[in-house]
Amino acid sequence: MTMGKKRTAYGAFLDNHKIKQKEIEEITGLSHETVASACNKSDFRPSKSTKVLLVAGARTLSKENVHQDNFWD
């Protein structure tokens, strides 16, 4: 559920799999601000190391074989 907010591809993926941002924060060790930006800001461009952590978290919690290019150009 997006609560009326525009979500990025990453945020929409988490929503569709009922994964909470807090779960991503806990599993990756990334800050709330970083995870929130990845989920909500279309102009957010994470570093390579942050992308690796975000994708690993999504992959672990969703049990799907997702890749960086599923979320970012």
PDB file of N, CA, C and O in Angstrom:
ATOM      1  N   MET A   1       0.851  -1.172   0.000  1.00  0.00           N
ATOM      2  CA  MET A   1       0.000   0.000   0.000  1.00  0.00           C
ATOM      3  C   MET A   1       0.899   1.238   0.000  1.00  0.00           C
ATOM      4  O   MET A   1       1.798   1.370   0.804  1.00  0.00           O
ATOM      5  N   THR A   2       0.618   2.160  -0.900  1.00  0.00           N
ATOM      6  CA  THR A   2       1.488   3.306  -1.055  1.00  0.00           C
ATOM      7  C   THR A   2       1.019   4.547  -0.319  1.00  0.00           C
ATOM      8  O   THR A   2       1.703   5.543  -0.301  1.00  0.00           O
ATOM      9  N   MET A   3      -0.157   4.539   0.271  1.00  0.00           N
ATOM     10  CA  MET A   3      -0.668   5.660   1.039  1.00  0.00           C
ATOM     11  C   MET A   3      -0.645   6.956   0.225  1.00  0.00           C
ATOM     12  O   MET A   3      -0.392   8.023   0.760  1.00  0.00           O
ATOM     13  N   GLY A   4      -0.845   6.875  -1.082  1.00  0.00           N
ATOM     14  CA  GLY A   4      -0.910   8.047  -1.928  1.00  0.00           C
ATOM     15  C   GLY A   4       0.432   8.589  -2.362  1.00  0.00           C
ATOM     16  O   GLY A   4       0.497   9.553  -3.101  1.00  0.00           O
ATOM     17  N   LYS A   5       1.533   7.984  -1.926  1.00  0.00           N
ATOM     18  CA  LYS A   5       2.857   8.445  -2.307  1.00  0.00           C
ATOM     19  C   LYS A   5       3.273   7.819  -3.627  1.00  0.00           C
ATOM     20  O   LYS A   5       2.960   6.668  -3.906  1.00  0.00           O
ATOM     21  N   LYS A   6       4.001   8.584  -4.411  1.00  0.00           N
ATOM     22  CA  LYS A   6       4.605   8.042  -5.628  1.00  0.00           C
ATOM     23  C   LYS A   6       5.804   7.211  -5.204  1.00  0.00           C
ATOM     24  O   LYS A   6       6.625   7.662  -4.402  1.00  0.00           O
ATOM     25  N   ARG A   7       5.889   5.991  -5.692  1.00  0.00           N
ATOM     26  CA  ARG A   7       6.975   5.095  -5.306  1.00  0.00           C
ATOM     27  C   ARG A   7       7.872   4.809  -6.501  1.00  0.00           C
ATOM     28  O   ARG A   7       7.433   4.778  -7.644  1.00  0.00           O
ATOM     29  N   THR A   8       9.131   4.576  -6.215  1.00  0.00           N
ATOM     30  CA  THR A   8      10.072   4.159  -7.252  1.00  0.00           C
ATOM     31  C   THR A   8       9.822   2.686  -7.561  1.00  0.00           C
ATOM     32  O   THR A   8       9.030   2.014  -6.873  1.00  0.00           O
ATOM     33  N   ALA A   9      10.532   2.172  -8.555  1.00  0.00           N
ATOM     34  CA  ALA A   9      10.418   0.745  -8.869  1.00  0.00           C
ATOM     35  C   ALA A   9      10.815  -0.103  -7.657  1.00  0.00           C
ATOM     36  O   ALA A   9      10.196  -1.130  -7.374  1.00  0.00           O
ATOM     37  N   TYR A  10      11.830   0.362  -6.931  1.00  0.00           N
ATOM     38  CA  TYR A  10      12.257  -0.373  -5.741  1.00  0.00           C
ATOM     39  C   TYR A  10      11.173  -0.346  -4.667  1.00  0.00           C
ATOM     40  O   TYR A  10      10.831  -1.385  -4.096  1.00  0.00           O
ATOM     41  N   GLY A  11      10.606   0.818  -4.416  1.00  0.00           N
ATOM     42  CA  GLY A  11       9.529   0.934  -3.427  1.00  0.00           C
ATOM     43  C   GLY A  11       8.311   0.118  -3.807  1.00  0.00           C
ATOM     44  O   GLY A  11       7.695  -0.537  -2.958  1.00  0.00           O
ATOM     45  N   ALA A  12       7.952   0.143  -5.083  1.00  0.00           N
ATOM     46  CA  ALA A  12       6.804  -0.637  -5.555  1.00  0.00           C
ATOM     47  C   ALA A  12       7.054  -2.133  -5.382  1.00  0.00           C
ATOM     48  O   ALA A  12       6.148  -2.885  -5.005  1.00  0.00           O
ATOM     49  N   PHE A  13       8.294  -2.562  -5.638  1.00  0.00           N
ATOM     50  CA  PHE A  13       8.646  -3.975  -5.452  1.00  0.00           C
ATOM     51  C   PHE A  13       8.445  -4.369  -3.994  1.00  0.00           C
ATOM     52  O   PHE A  13       7.853  -5.415  -3.701  1.00  0.00           O
ATOM     53  N   LEU A  14       8.941  -3.549  -3.076  1.00  0.00           N
ATOM     54  CA  LEU A  14       8.772  -3.857  -1.654  1.00  0.00           C
ATOM     55  C   LEU A  14       7.293  -3.914  -1.290  1.00  0.00           C
ATOM     56  O   LEU A  14       6.853  -4.839  -0.595  1.00  0.00           O
ATOM     57  N   ASP A  15       6.509  -2.951  -1.783  1.00  0.00           N
ATOM     58  CA  ASP A  15       5.071  -2.936  -1.511  1.00  0.00           C
ATOM     59  C   ASP A  15       4.406  -4.208  -2.021  1.00  0.00           C
ATOM     60  O   ASP A  15       3.605  -4.828  -1.324  1.00  0.00           O
ATOM     61  N   ASN A  16       4.728  -4.588  -3.250  1.00  0.00           N
ATOM     62  CA  ASN A  16       4.114  -5.769  -3.861  1.00  0.00           C
ATOM     63  C   ASN A  16       4.448  -7.058  -3.115  1.00  0.00           C
ATOM     64  O   ASN A  16       3.685  -8.029  -3.189  1.00  0.00           O
ATOM     65  N   HIS A  17       5.579  -7.074  -2.430  1.00  0.00           N
ATOM     66  CA  HIS A  17       5.995  -8.257  -1.682  1.00  0.00           C
ATOM     67  C   HIS A  17       5.773  -8.105  -0.177  1.00  0.00           C
ATOM     68  O   HIS A  17       6.242  -8.930   0.614  1.00  0.00           O
ATOM     69  N   LYS A  18       5.062  -7.027   0.188  1.00  0.00           N
ATOM     70  CA  LYS A  18       4.744  -6.768   1.599  1.00  0.00           C
ATOM     71  C   LYS A  18       5.992  -6.741   2.481  1.00  0.00           C
ATOM     72  O   LYS A  18       6.010  -7.238   3.610  1.00  0.00           O
ATOM     73  N   ILE A  19       7.045  -6.136   1.933  1.00  0.00           N
ATOM     74  CA  ILE A  19       8.293  -5.967   2.676  1.00  0.00           C
ATOM     75  C   ILE A  19       8.320  -4.538   3.202  1.00  0.00           C
ATOM     76  O   ILE A  19       8.120  -3.583   2.451  1.00  0.00           O
ATOM     77  N   LYS A  20       8.567  -4.394   4.477  1.00  0.00           N
ATOM     78  CA  LYS A  20       8.623  -3.071   5.091  1.00  0.00           C
ATOM     79  C   LYS A  20      10.019  -2.466   4.922  1.00  0.00           C
ATOM     80  O   LYS A  20      11.023  -3.181   4.962  1.00  0.00           O
ATOM     81  N   GLN A  21      10.060  -1.161   4.760  1.00  0.00           N
ATOM     82  CA  GLN A  21      11.343  -0.476   4.648  1.00  0.00           C
ATOM     83  C   GLN A  21      12.215  -0.774   5.860  1.00  0.00           C
ATOM     84  O   GLN A  21      13.431  -0.951   5.730  1.00  0.00           O
ATOM     85  N   LYS A  22      11.608  -0.852   7.012  1.00  0.00           N
ATOM     86  CA  LYS A  22      12.345  -1.148   8.251  1.00  0.00           C
ATOM     87  C   LYS A  22      13.071  -2.490   8.151  1.00  0.00           C
ATOM     88  O   LYS A  22      14.190  -2.642   8.647  1.00  0.00           O
ATOM     89  N   GLU A  23      12.453  -3.472   7.493  1.00  0.00           N
ATOM     90  CA  GLU A  23      13.098  -4.775   7.312  1.00  0.00           C
ATOM     91  C   GLU A  23      14.354  -4.637   6.453  1.00  0.00           C
ATOM     92  O   GLU A  23      15.370  -5.286   6.725  1.00  0.00           O
ATOM     93  N   ILE A  24      14.269  -3.803   5.418  1.00  0.00           N
ATOM     94  CA  ILE A  24      15.433  -3.574   4.560  1.00  0.00           C
ATOM     95  C   ILE A  24      16.529  -2.879   5.359  1.00  0.00           C
ATOM     96  O   ILE A  24      17.703  -3.249   5.259  1.00  0.00           O
ATOM     97  N   GLU A  25      16.154  -1.891   6.165  1.00  0.00           N
ATOM     98  CA  GLU A  25      17.124  -1.196   7.008  1.00  0.00           C
ATOM     99  C   GLU A  25      17.851  -2.188   7.919  1.00  0.00           C
ATOM    100  O   GLU A  25      19.084  -2.148   8.050  1.00  0.00           O
ATOM    101  N   GLU A  26      17.089  -3.066   8.542  1.00  0.00           N
ATOM    102  CA  GLU A  26      17.667  -4.018   9.497  1.00  0.00           C
ATOM    103  C   GLU A  26      18.577  -5.035   8.818  1.00  0.00           C
ATOM    104  O   GLU A  26      19.654  -5.345   9.330  1.00  0.00           O
ATOM    105  N   ILE A  27      18.165  -5.548   7.669  1.00  0.00           N
ATOM    106  CA  ILE A  27      18.952  -6.595   7.014  1.00  0.00           C
ATOM    107  C   ILE A  27      20.193  -6.045   6.315  1.00  0.00           C
ATOM    108  O   ILE A  27      21.193  -6.740   6.187  1.00  0.00           O
ATOM    109  N   THR A  28      20.132  -4.779   5.881  1.00  0.00           N
ATOM    110  CA  THR A  28      21.253  -4.198   5.136  1.00  0.00           C
ATOM    111  C   THR A  28      22.161  -3.324   5.990  1.00  0.00           C
ATOM    112  O   THR A  28      23.306  -3.085   5.616  1.00  0.00           O
ATOM    113  N   GLY A  29      21.639  -2.799   7.094  1.00  0.00           N
ATOM    114  CA  GLY A  29      22.403  -1.857   7.896  1.00  0.00           C
ATOM    115  C   GLY A  29      22.404  -0.448   7.325  1.00  0.00           C
ATOM    116  O   GLY A  29      23.103   0.431   7.821  1.00  0.00           O
ATOM    117  N   LEU A  30      21.601  -0.209   6.287  1.00  0.00           N
ATOM    118  CA  LEU A  30      21.495   1.127   5.695  1.00  0.00           C
ATOM    119  C   LEU A  30      20.599   2.008   6.554  1.00  0.00           C
ATOM    120  O   LEU A  30      19.733   1.518   7.264  1.00  0.00           O
ATOM    121  N   SER A  31      20.792   3.300   6.455  1.00  0.00           N
ATOM    122  CA  SER A  31      20.012   4.248   7.246  1.00  0.00           C
ATOM    123  C   SER A  31      18.577   4.336   6.731  1.00  0.00           C
ATOM    124  O   SER A  31      18.288   4.006   5.573  1.00  0.00           O
ATOM    125  N   HIS A  32      17.709   4.822   7.601  1.00  0.00           N
ATOM    126  CA  HIS A  32      16.316   5.045   7.223  1.00  0.00           C
ATOM    127  C   HIS A  32      16.239   6.004   6.038  1.00  0.00           C
ATOM    128  O   HIS A  32      15.463   5.785   5.105  1.00  0.00           O
ATOM    129  N   GLU A  33      17.043   7.063   6.071  1.00  0.00           N
ATOM    130  CA  GLU A  33      17.026   8.064   5.007  1.00  0.00           C
ATOM    131  C   GLU A  33      17.391   7.460   3.652  1.00  0.00           C
ATOM    132  O   GLU A  33      16.775   7.773   2.632  1.00  0.00           O
ATOM    133  N   THR A  34      18.385   6.582   3.629  1.00  0.00           N
ATOM    134  CA  THR A  34      18.815   5.957   2.379  1.00  0.00           C
ATOM    135  C   THR A  34      17.729   5.044   1.826  1.00  0.00           C
ATOM    136  O   THR A  34      17.400   5.095   0.639  1.00  0.00           O
ATOM    137  N   VAL A  35      17.161   4.210   2.677  1.00  0.00           N
ATOM    138  CA  VAL A  35      16.112   3.288   2.227  1.00  0.00           C
ATOM    139  C   VAL A  35      14.874   4.060   1.789  1.00  0.00           C
ATOM    140  O   VAL A  35      14.283   3.760   0.742  1.00  0.00           O
ATOM    141  N   ALA A  36      14.500   5.081   2.545  1.00  0.00           N
ATOM    142  CA  ALA A  36      13.341   5.899   2.175  1.00  0.00           C
ATOM    143  C   ALA A  36      13.569   6.584   0.832  1.00  0.00           C
ATOM    144  O   ALA A  36      12.662   6.646  -0.012  1.00  0.00           O
ATOM    145  N   SER A  37      14.766   7.081   0.600  1.00  0.00           N
ATOM    146  CA  SER A  37      15.077   7.713  -0.684  1.00  0.00           C
ATOM    147  C   SER A  37      14.988   6.714  -1.827  1.00  0.00           C
ATOM    148  O   SER A  37      14.462   7.029  -2.902  1.00  0.00           O
ATOM    149  N   ALA A  38      15.499   5.509  -1.615  1.00  0.00           N
ATOM    150  CA  ALA A  38      15.440   4.475  -2.653  1.00  0.00           C
ATOM    151  C   ALA A  38      13.996   4.111  -2.989  1.00  0.00           C
ATOM    152  O   ALA A  38      13.686   3.750  -4.130  1.00  0.00           O
ATOM    153  N   CYS A  39      13.118   4.223  -2.017  1.00  0.00           N
ATOM    154  CA  CYS A  39      11.715   3.858  -2.206  1.00  0.00           C
ATOM    155  C   CYS A  39      10.847   4.992  -2.740  1.00  0.00           C
ATOM    156  O   CYS A  39       9.824   4.727  -3.372  1.00  0.00           O
ATOM    157  N   ASN A  40      11.240   6.240  -2.484  1.00  0.00           N
ATOM    158  CA  ASN A  40      10.346   7.363  -2.759  1.00  0.00           C
ATOM    159  C   ASN A  40      10.863   8.428  -3.718  1.00  0.00           C
ATOM    160  O   ASN A  40      10.059   9.167  -4.283  1.00  0.00           O
ATOM    161  N   LYS A  41      12.141   8.542  -3.894  1.00  0.00           N
ATOM    162  CA  LYS A  41      12.696   9.629  -4.707  1.00  0.00           C
ATOM    163  C   LYS A  41      13.152   9.120  -6.068  1.00  0.00           C
ATOM    164  O   LYS A  41      14.143   8.390  -6.169  1.00  0.00           O
ATOM    165  N   SER A  42      12.451   9.534  -7.108  1.00  0.00           N
ATOM    166  CA  SER A  42      12.778   9.053  -8.455  1.00  0.00           C
ATOM    167  C   SER A  42      14.151   9.531  -8.927  1.00  0.00           C
ATOM    168  O   SER A  42      14.764   8.898  -9.781  1.00  0.00           O
ATOM    169  N   ASP A  43      14.667  10.607  -8.336  1.00  0.00           N
ATOM    170  CA  ASP A  43      15.979  11.109  -8.739  1.00  0.00           C
ATOM    171  C   ASP A  43      17.111  10.573  -7.860  1.00  0.00           C
ATOM    172  O   ASP A  43      18.267  10.957  -8.027  1.00  0.00           O
ATOM    173  N   PHE A  44      16.816   9.656  -6.952  1.00  0.00           N
ATOM    174  CA  PHE A  44      17.832   9.072  -6.072  1.00  0.00           C
ATOM    175  C   PHE A  44      18.711   8.130  -6.884  1.00  0.00           C
ATOM    176  O   PHE A  44      18.214   7.240  -7.571  1.00  0.00           O
ATOM    177  N   ARG A  45      20.010   8.349  -6.813  1.00  0.00           N
ATOM    178  CA  ARG A  45      20.980   7.508  -7.516  1.00  0.00           C
ATOM    179  C   ARG A  45      21.946   6.928  -6.491  1.00  0.00           C
ATOM    180  O   ARG A  45      22.942   7.557  -6.137  1.00  0.00           O
ATOM    181  N   PRO A  46      21.660   5.720  -5.996  1.00  0.00           N
ATOM    182  CA  PRO A  46      22.529   5.135  -4.976  1.00  0.00           C
ATOM    183  C   PRO A  46      23.891   4.754  -5.537  1.00  0.00           C
ATOM    184  O   PRO A  46      24.027   4.471  -6.733  1.00  0.00           O
ATOM    185  N   SER A  47      24.879   4.739  -4.668  1.00  0.00           N
ATOM    186  CA  SER A  47      26.213   4.277  -5.069  1.00  0.00           C
ATOM    187  C   SER A  47      26.129   2.784  -5.384  1.00  0.00           C
ATOM    188  O   SER A  47      25.158   2.105  -5.016  1.00  0.00           O
ATOM    189  N   LYS A  48      27.170   2.289  -6.031  1.00  0.00           N
ATOM    190  CA  LYS A  48      27.196   0.868  -6.389  1.00  0.00           C
ATOM    191  C   LYS A  48      27.075  -0.020  -5.146  1.00  0.00           C
ATOM    192  O   LYS A  48      26.305  -0.981  -5.135  1.00  0.00           O
ATOM    193  N   SER A  49      27.791   0.332  -4.088  1.00  0.00           N
ATOM    194  CA  SER A  49      27.752  -0.496  -2.878  1.00  0.00           C
ATOM    195  C   SER A  49      26.373  -0.460  -2.218  1.00  0.00           C
ATOM    196  O   SER A  49      25.913  -1.474  -1.677  1.00  0.00           O
ATOM    197  N   THR A  50      25.704   0.685  -2.284  1.00  0.00           N
ATOM    198  CA  THR A  50      24.353   0.783  -1.728  1.00  0.00           C
ATOM    199  C   THR A  50      23.377  -0.025  -2.566  1.00  0.00           C
ATOM    200  O   THR A  50      22.504  -0.711  -2.015  1.00  0.00           O
ATOM    201  N   LYS A  51      23.517   0.023  -3.886  1.00  0.00           N
ATOM    202  CA  LYS A  51      22.659  -0.789  -4.759  1.00  0.00           C
ATOM    203  C   LYS A  51      22.806  -2.267  -4.429  1.00  0.00           C
ATOM    204  O   LYS A  51      21.809  -2.989  -4.347  1.00  0.00           O
ATOM    205  N   VAL A  52      24.047  -2.701  -4.231  1.00  0.00           N
ATOM    206  CA  VAL A  52      24.293  -4.112  -3.910  1.00  0.00           C
ATOM    207  C   VAL A  52      23.539  -4.501  -2.639  1.00  0.00           C
ATOM    208  O   VAL A  52      22.882  -5.547  -2.587  1.00  0.00           O
ATOM    209  N   LEU A  53      23.613  -3.651  -1.615  1.00  0.00           N
ATOM    210  CA  LEU A  53      22.925  -3.945  -0.355  1.00  0.00           C
ATOM    211  C   LEU A  53      21.406  -3.929  -0.522  1.00  0.00           C
ATOM    212  O   LEU A  53      20.713  -4.816  -0.006  1.00  0.00           O
ATOM    213  N   LEU A  54      20.883  -2.925  -1.228  1.00  0.00           N
ATOM    214  CA  LEU A  54      19.429  -2.837  -1.422  1.00  0.00           C
ATOM    215  C   LEU A  54      18.900  -4.044  -2.188  1.00  0.00           C
ATOM    216  O   LEU A  54      17.869  -4.622  -1.822  1.00  0.00           O
ATOM    217  N   VAL A  55      19.602  -4.437  -3.228  1.00  0.00           N
ATOM    218  CA  VAL A  55      19.163  -5.587  -4.029  1.00  0.00           C
ATOM    219  C   VAL A  55      19.285  -6.878  -3.219  1.00  0.00           C
ATOM    220  O   VAL A  55      18.386  -7.725  -3.255  1.00  0.00           O
ATOM    221  N   ALA A  56      20.362  -7.017  -2.477  1.00  0.00           N
ATOM    222  CA  ALA A  56      20.531  -8.219  -1.646  1.00  0.00           C
ATOM    223  C   ALA A  56      19.408  -8.321  -0.618  1.00  0.00           C
ATOM    224  O   ALA A  56      18.876  -9.413  -0.380  1.00  0.00           O
ATOM    225  N   GLY A  57      19.048  -7.197  -0.022  1.00  0.00           N
ATOM    226  CA  GLY A  57      17.948  -7.203   0.939  1.00  0.00           C
ATOM    227  C   GLY A  57      16.634  -7.594   0.298  1.00  0.00           C
ATOM    228  O   GLY A  57      15.878  -8.415   0.827  1.00  0.00           O
ATOM    229  N   ALA A  58      16.351  -7.017  -0.868  1.00  0.00           N
ATOM    230  CA  ALA A  58      15.117  -7.352  -1.588  1.00  0.00           C
ATOM    231  C   ALA A  58      15.114  -8.820  -1.996  1.00  0.00           C
ATOM    232  O   ALA A  58      14.097  -9.512  -1.880  1.00  0.00           O
ATOM    233  N   ARG A  59      16.243  -9.310  -2.450  1.00  0.00           N
ATOM    234  CA  ARG A  59      16.358 -10.710  -2.875  1.00  0.00           C
ATOM    235  C   ARG A  59      16.144 -11.659  -1.690  1.00  0.00           C
ATOM    236  O   ARG A  59      15.397 -12.634  -1.787  1.00  0.00           O
ATOM    237  N   THR A  60      16.765 -11.353  -0.578  1.00  0.00           N
ATOM    238  CA  THR A  60      16.651 -12.201   0.608  1.00  0.00           C
ATOM    239  C   THR A  60      15.224 -12.250   1.134  1.00  0.00           C
ATOM    240  O   THR A  60      14.695 -13.329   1.424  1.00  0.00           O
ATOM    241  N   LEU A  61      14.597 -11.091   1.252  1.00  0.00           N
ATOM    242  CA  LEU A  61      13.264 -11.042   1.848  1.00  0.00           C
ATOM    243  C   LEU A  61      12.152 -11.491   0.901  1.00  0.00           C
ATOM    244  O   LEU A  61      11.135 -12.013   1.355  1.00  0.00           O
ATOM    245  N   SER A  62      12.340 -11.312  -0.395  1.00  0.00           N
ATOM    246  CA  SER A  62      11.291 -11.699  -1.360  1.00  0.00           C
ATOM    247  C   SER A  62      11.475 -13.119  -1.874  1.00  0.00           C
ATOM    248  O   SER A  62      10.552 -13.697  -2.422  1.00  0.00           O
ATOM    249  N   LYS A  63      12.683 -13.640  -1.736  1.00  0.00           N
ATOM    250  CA  LYS A  63      13.037 -14.966  -2.276  1.00  0.00           C
ATOM    251  C   LYS A  63      12.967 -14.973  -3.808  1.00  0.00           C
ATOM    252  O   LYS A  63      12.777 -16.014  -4.419  1.00  0.00           O
ATOM    253  N   GLU A  64      13.123 -13.792  -4.417  1.00  0.00           N
ATOM    254  CA  GLU A  64      13.134 -13.677  -5.880  1.00  0.00           C
ATOM    255  C   GLU A  64      14.523 -13.276  -6.341  1.00  0.00           C
ATOM    256  O   GLU A  64      15.244 -12.579  -5.638  1.00  0.00           O
ATOM    257  N   ASN A  65      14.884 -13.711  -7.527  1.00  0.00           N
ATOM    258  CA  ASN A  65      16.197 -13.425  -8.089  1.00  0.00           C
ATOM    259  C   ASN A  65      16.166 -12.085  -8.822  1.00  0.00           C
ATOM    260  O   ASN A  65      16.111 -12.029 -10.042  1.00  0.00           O
ATOM    261  N   VAL A  66      16.170 -11.005  -8.063  1.00  0.00           N
ATOM    262  CA  VAL A  66      16.128  -9.660  -8.642  1.00  0.00           C
ATOM    263  C   VAL A  66      17.546  -9.134  -8.848  1.00  0.00           C
ATOM    264  O   VAL A  66      18.500  -9.619  -8.223  1.00  0.00           O
ATOM    265  N   HIS A  67      17.666  -8.165  -9.727  1.00  0.00           N
ATOM    266  CA  HIS A  67      18.960  -7.573 -10.067  1.00  0.00           C
ATOM    267  C   HIS A  67      18.850  -6.058 -10.039  1.00  0.00           C
ATOM    268  O   HIS A  67      17.746  -5.503 -10.100  1.00  0.00           O
ATOM    269  N   GLN A  68      19.996  -5.383 -10.018  1.00  0.00           N
ATOM    270  CA  GLN A  68      20.010  -3.922  -9.989  1.00  0.00           C
ATOM    271  C   GLN A  68      19.217  -3.314 -11.127  1.00  0.00           C
ATOM    272  O   GLN A  68      18.526  -2.322 -10.949  1.00  0.00           O
ATOM    273  N   ASP A  69      19.311  -3.902 -12.310  1.00  0.00           N
ATOM    274  CA  ASP A  69      18.624  -3.313 -13.467  1.00  0.00           C
ATOM    275  C   ASP A  69      17.102  -3.477 -13.392  1.00  0.00           C
ATOM    276  O   ASP A  69      16.395  -2.899 -14.211  1.00  0.00           O
ATOM    277  N   ASN A  70      16.610  -4.207 -12.415  1.00  0.00           N
ATOM    278  CA  ASN A  70      15.163  -4.235 -12.183  1.00  0.00           C
ATOM    279  C   ASN A  70      14.687  -2.915 -11.575  1.00  0.00           C
ATOM    280  O   ASN A  70      13.505  -2.586 -11.674  1.00  0.00           O
ATOM    281  N   PHE A  71      15.611  -2.169 -10.975  1.00  0.00           N
ATOM    282  CA  PHE A  71      15.232  -0.970 -10.232  1.00  0.00           C
ATOM    283  C   PHE A  71      15.881   0.320 -10.741  1.00  0.00           C
ATOM    284  O   PHE A  71      15.298   1.378 -10.620  1.00  0.00           O
ATOM    285  N   TRP A  72      17.107   0.223 -11.250  1.00  0.00           N
ATOM    286  CA  TRP A  72      17.848   1.415 -11.691  1.00  0.00           C
ATOM    287  C   TRP A  72      18.436   1.190 -13.063  1.00  0.00           C
ATOM    288  O   TRP A  72      18.774   0.077 -13.425  1.00  0.00           O
ATOM    289  N   ASP A  73      18.591   2.298 -13.795  1.00  0.00           N
ATOM    290  CA  ASP A  73      19.190   2.241 -15.139  1.00  0.00           C
ATOM    291  C   ASP A  73      20.671   1.972 -15.071  1.00  0.00           C
ATOM    292  O   ASP A  73      21.353   2.290 -14.189  1.00  0.00           O
TER     293      ASP A  73
END
